[in-house]
mmCIF file of N, CA and C in Angstrom:
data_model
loop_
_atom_site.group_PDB
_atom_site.id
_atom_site.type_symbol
_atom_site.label_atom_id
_atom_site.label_comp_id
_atom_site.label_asym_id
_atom_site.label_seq_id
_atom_site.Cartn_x
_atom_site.Cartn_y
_atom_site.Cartn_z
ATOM 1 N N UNK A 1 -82.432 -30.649 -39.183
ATOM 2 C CA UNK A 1 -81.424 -29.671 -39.538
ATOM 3 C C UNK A 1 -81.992 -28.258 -39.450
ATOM 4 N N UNK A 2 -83.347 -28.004 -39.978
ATOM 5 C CA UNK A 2 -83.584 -26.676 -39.806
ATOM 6 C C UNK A 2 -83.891 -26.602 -38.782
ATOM 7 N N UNK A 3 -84.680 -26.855 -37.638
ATOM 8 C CA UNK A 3 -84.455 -26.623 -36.261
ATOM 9 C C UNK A 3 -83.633 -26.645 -35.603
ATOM 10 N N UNK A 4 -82.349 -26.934 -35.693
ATOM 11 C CA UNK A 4 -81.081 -26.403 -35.213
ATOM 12 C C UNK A 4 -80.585 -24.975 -35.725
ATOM 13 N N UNK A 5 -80.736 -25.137 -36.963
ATOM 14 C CA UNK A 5 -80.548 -23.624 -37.552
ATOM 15 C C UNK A 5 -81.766 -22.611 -36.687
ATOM 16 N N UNK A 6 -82.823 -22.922 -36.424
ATOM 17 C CA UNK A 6 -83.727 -21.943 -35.591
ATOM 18 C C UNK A 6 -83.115 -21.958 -34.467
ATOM 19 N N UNK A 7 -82.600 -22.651 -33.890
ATOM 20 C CA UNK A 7 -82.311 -22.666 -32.694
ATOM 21 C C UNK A 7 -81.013 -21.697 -32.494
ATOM 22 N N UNK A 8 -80.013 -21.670 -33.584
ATOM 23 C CA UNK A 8 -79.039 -20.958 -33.557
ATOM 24 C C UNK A 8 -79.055 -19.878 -34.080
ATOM 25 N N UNK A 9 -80.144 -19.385 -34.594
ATOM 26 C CA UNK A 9 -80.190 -18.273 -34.819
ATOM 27 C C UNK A 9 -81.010 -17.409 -33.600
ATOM 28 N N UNK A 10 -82.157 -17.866 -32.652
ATOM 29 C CA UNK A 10 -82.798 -17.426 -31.667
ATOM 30 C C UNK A 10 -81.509 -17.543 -30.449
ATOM 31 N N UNK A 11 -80.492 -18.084 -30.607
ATOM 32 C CA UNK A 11 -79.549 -18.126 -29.518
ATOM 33 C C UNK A 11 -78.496 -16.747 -30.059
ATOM 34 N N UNK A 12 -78.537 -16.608 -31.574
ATOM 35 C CA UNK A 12 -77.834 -15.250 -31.847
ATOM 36 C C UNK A 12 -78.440 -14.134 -31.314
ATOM 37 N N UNK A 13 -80.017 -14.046 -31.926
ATOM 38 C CA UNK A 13 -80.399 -12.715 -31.154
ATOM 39 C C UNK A 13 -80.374 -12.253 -30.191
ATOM 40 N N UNK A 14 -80.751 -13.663 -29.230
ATOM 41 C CA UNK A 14 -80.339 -13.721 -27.431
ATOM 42 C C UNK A 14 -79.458 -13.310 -26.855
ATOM 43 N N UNK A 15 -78.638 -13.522 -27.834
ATOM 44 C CA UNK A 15 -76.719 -12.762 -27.411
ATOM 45 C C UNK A 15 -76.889 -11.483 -28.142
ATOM 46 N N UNK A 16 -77.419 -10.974 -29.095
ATOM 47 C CA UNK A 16 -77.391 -9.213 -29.569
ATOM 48 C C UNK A 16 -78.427 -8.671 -28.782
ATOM 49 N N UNK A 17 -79.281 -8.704 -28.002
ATOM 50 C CA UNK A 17 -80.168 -8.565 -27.713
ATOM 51 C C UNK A 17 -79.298 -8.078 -26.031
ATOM 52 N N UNK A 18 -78.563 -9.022 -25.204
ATOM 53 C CA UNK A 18 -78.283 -9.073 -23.985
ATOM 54 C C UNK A 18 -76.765 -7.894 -24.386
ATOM 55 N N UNK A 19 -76.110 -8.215 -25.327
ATOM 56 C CA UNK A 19 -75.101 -7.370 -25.470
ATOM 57 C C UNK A 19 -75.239 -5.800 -25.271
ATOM 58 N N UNK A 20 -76.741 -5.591 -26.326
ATOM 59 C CA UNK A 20 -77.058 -4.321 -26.768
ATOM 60 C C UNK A 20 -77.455 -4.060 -24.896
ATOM 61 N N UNK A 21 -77.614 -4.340 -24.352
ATOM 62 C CA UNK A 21 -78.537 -4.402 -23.150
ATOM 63 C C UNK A 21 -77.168 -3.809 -21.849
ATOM 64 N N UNK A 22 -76.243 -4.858 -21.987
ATOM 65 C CA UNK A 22 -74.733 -4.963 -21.230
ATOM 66 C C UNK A 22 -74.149 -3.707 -21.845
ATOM 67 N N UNK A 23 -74.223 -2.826 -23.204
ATOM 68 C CA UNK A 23 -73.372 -1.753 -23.401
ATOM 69 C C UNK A 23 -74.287 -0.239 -22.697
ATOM 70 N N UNK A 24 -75.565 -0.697 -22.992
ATOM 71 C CA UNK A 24 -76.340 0.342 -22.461
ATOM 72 C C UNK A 24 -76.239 0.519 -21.052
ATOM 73 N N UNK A 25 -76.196 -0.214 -20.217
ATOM 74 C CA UNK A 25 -75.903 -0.452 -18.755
ATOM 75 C C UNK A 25 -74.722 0.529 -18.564
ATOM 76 N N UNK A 26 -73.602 -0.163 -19.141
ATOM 77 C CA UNK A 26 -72.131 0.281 -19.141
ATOM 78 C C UNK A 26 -72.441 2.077 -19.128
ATOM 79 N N UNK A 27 -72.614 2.575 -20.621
ATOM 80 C CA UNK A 27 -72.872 4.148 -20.694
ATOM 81 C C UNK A 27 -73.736 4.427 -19.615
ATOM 82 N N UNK A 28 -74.695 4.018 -19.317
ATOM 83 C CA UNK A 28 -75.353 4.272 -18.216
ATOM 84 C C UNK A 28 -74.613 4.908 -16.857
ATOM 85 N N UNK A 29 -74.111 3.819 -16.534
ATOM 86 C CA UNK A 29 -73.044 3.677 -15.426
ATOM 87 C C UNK A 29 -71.831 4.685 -15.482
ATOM 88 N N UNK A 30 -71.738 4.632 -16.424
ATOM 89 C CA UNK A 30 -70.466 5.330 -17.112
ATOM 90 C C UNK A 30 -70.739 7.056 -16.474
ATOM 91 N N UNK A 31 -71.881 7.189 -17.468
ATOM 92 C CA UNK A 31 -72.393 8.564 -17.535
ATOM 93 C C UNK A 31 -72.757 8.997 -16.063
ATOM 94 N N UNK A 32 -73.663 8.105 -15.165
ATOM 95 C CA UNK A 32 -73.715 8.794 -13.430
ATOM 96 C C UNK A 32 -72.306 8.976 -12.954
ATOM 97 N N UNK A 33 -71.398 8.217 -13.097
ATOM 98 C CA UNK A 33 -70.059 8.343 -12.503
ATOM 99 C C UNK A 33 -69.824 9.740 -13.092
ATOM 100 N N UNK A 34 -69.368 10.045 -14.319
ATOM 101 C CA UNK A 34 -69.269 11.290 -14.415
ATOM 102 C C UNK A 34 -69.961 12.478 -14.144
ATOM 103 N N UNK A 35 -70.696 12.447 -13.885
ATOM 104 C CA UNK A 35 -71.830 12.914 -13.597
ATOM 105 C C UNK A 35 -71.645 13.406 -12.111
ATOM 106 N N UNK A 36 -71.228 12.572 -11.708
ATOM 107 C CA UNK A 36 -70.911 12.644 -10.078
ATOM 108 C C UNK A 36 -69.287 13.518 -9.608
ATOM 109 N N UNK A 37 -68.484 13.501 -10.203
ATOM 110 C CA UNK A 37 -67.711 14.355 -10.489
ATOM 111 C C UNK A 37 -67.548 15.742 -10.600
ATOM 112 N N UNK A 38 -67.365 16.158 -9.553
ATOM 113 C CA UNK A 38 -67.414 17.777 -9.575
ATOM 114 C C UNK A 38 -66.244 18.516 -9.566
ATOM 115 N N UNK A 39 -65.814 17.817 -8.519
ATOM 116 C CA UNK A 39 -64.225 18.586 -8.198
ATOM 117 C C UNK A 39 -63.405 17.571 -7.429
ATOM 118 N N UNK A 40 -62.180 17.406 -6.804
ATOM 119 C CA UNK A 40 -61.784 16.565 -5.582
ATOM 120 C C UNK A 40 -62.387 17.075 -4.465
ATOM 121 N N UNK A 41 -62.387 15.873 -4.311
ATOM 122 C CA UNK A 41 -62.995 15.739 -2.767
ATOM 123 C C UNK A 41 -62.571 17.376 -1.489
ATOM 124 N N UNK A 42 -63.438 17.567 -1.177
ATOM 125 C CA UNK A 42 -63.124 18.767 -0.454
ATOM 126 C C UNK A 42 -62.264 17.731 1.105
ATOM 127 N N UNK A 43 -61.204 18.507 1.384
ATOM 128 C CA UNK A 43 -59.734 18.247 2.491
ATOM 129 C C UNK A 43 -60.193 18.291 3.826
ATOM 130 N N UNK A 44 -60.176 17.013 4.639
ATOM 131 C CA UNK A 44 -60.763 17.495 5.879
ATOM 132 C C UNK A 44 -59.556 17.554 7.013
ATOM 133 N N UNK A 45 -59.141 18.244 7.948
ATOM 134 C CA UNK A 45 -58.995 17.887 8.758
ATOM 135 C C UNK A 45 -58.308 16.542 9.469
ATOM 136 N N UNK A 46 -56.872 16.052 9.734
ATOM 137 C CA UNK A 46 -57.006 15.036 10.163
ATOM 138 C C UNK A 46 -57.379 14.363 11.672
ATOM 139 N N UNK A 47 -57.163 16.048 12.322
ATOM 140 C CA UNK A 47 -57.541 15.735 13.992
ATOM 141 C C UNK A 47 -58.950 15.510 13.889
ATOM 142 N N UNK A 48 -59.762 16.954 13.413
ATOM 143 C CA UNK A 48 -61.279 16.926 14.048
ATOM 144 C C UNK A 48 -62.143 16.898 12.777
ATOM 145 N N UNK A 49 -61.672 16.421 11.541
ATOM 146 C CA UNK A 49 -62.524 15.861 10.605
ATOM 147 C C UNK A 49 -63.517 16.956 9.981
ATOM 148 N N UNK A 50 -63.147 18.511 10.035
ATOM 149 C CA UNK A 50 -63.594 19.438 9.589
ATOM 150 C C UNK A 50 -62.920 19.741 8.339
ATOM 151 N N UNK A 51 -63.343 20.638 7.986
ATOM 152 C CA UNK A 51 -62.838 21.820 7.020
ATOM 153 C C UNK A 51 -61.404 21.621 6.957
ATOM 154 N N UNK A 52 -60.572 21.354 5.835
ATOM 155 C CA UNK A 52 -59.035 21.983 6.577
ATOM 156 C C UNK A 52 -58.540 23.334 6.899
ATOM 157 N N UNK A 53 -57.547 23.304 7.998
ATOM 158 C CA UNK A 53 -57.173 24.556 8.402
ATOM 159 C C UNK A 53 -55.622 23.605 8.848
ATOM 160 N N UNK A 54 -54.807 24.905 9.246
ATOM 161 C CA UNK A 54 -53.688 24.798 9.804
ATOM 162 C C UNK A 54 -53.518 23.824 11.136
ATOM 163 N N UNK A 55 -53.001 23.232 11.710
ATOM 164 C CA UNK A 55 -53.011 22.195 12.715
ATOM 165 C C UNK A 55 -52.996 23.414 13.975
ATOM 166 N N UNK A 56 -52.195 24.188 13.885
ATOM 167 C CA UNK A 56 -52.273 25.609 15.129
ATOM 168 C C UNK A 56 -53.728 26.373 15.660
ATOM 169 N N UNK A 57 -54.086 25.442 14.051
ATOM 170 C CA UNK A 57 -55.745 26.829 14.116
ATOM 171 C C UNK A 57 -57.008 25.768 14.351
ATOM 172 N N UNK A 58 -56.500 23.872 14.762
ATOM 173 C CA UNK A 58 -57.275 23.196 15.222
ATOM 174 C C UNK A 58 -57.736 23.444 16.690
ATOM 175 N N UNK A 59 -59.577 22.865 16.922
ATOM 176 C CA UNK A 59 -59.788 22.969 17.672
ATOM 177 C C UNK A 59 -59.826 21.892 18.584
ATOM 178 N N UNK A 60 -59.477 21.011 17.760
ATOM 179 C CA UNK A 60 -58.728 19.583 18.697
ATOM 180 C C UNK A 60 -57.166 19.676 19.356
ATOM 181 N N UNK A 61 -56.786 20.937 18.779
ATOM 182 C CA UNK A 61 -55.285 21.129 19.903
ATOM 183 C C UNK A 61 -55.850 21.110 20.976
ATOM 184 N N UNK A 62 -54.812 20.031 21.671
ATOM 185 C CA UNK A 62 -54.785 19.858 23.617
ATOM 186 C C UNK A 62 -55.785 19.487 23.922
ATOM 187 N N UNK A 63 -56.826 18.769 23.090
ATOM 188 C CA UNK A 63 -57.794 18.119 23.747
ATOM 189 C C UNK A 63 -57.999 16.875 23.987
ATOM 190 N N UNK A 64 -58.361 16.463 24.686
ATOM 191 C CA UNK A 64 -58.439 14.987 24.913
ATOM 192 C C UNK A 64 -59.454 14.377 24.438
ATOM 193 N N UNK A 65 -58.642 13.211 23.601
ATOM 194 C CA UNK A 65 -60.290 12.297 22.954
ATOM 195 C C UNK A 65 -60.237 11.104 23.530
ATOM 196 N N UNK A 66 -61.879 10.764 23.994
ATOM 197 C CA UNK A 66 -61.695 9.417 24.702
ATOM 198 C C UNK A 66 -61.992 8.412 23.596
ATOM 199 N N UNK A 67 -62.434 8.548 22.469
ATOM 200 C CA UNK A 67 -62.712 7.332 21.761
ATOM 201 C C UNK A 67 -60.847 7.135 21.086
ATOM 202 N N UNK A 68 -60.057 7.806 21.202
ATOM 203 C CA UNK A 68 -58.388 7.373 20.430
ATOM 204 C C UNK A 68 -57.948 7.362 22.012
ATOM 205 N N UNK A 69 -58.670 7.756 23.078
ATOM 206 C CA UNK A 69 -57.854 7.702 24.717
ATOM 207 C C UNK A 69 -56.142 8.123 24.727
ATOM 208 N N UNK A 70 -56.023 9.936 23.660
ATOM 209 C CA UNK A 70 -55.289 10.666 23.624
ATOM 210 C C UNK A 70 -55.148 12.034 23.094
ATOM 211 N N UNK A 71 -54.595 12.622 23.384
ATOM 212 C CA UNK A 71 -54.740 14.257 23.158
ATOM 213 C C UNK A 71 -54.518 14.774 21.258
ATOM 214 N N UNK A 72 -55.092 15.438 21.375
ATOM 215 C CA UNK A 72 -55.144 16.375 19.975
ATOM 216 C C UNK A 72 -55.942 15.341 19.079
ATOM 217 N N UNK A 73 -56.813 15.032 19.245
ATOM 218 C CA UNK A 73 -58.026 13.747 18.366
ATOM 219 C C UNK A 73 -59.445 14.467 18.520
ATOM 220 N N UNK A 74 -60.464 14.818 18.091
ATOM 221 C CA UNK A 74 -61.691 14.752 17.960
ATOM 222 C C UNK A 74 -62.401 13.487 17.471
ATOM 223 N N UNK A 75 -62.033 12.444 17.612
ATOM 224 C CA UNK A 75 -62.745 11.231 16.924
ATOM 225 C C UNK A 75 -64.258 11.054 17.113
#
């Protein structure tokens, strides 16, 4: 009987022990994500994958892209 009770109590700590371990991870994780967060994502471009600008003021107007094998693409 008392070695079951040891046993269930070394299987409690095992579980406070891995918990305390699984929340620290979490904040961890938690905290780089925010962390990483600056602003939204800066807007690119959907022709030529730059900067955004006006579609008039792209420099993929009228150009031909061979990797989409059609005009106004920079791919």
């Amino acid at each position: 009987m008392q070695a079951r009770q040891i046993a269930t109590d070394a299987a409690d700590a095992n579980m406070d022990v891995l918990r305390d371990l699984a929340k620290k991870r979490y904040f961890e994780r938690r905290q780089f994500q925010e962390s990483e967060r600056v602003g939204p994502p800066p807007r690119k471009c959907y022709f030529c994958n730059k900067a955004f600008h006006r579609r008039d003021r792209c420099p993929a107007r009228g150009k031909f892209c061979f990797f989409v094998q059609g005009k106004g693409s920079l791919e």
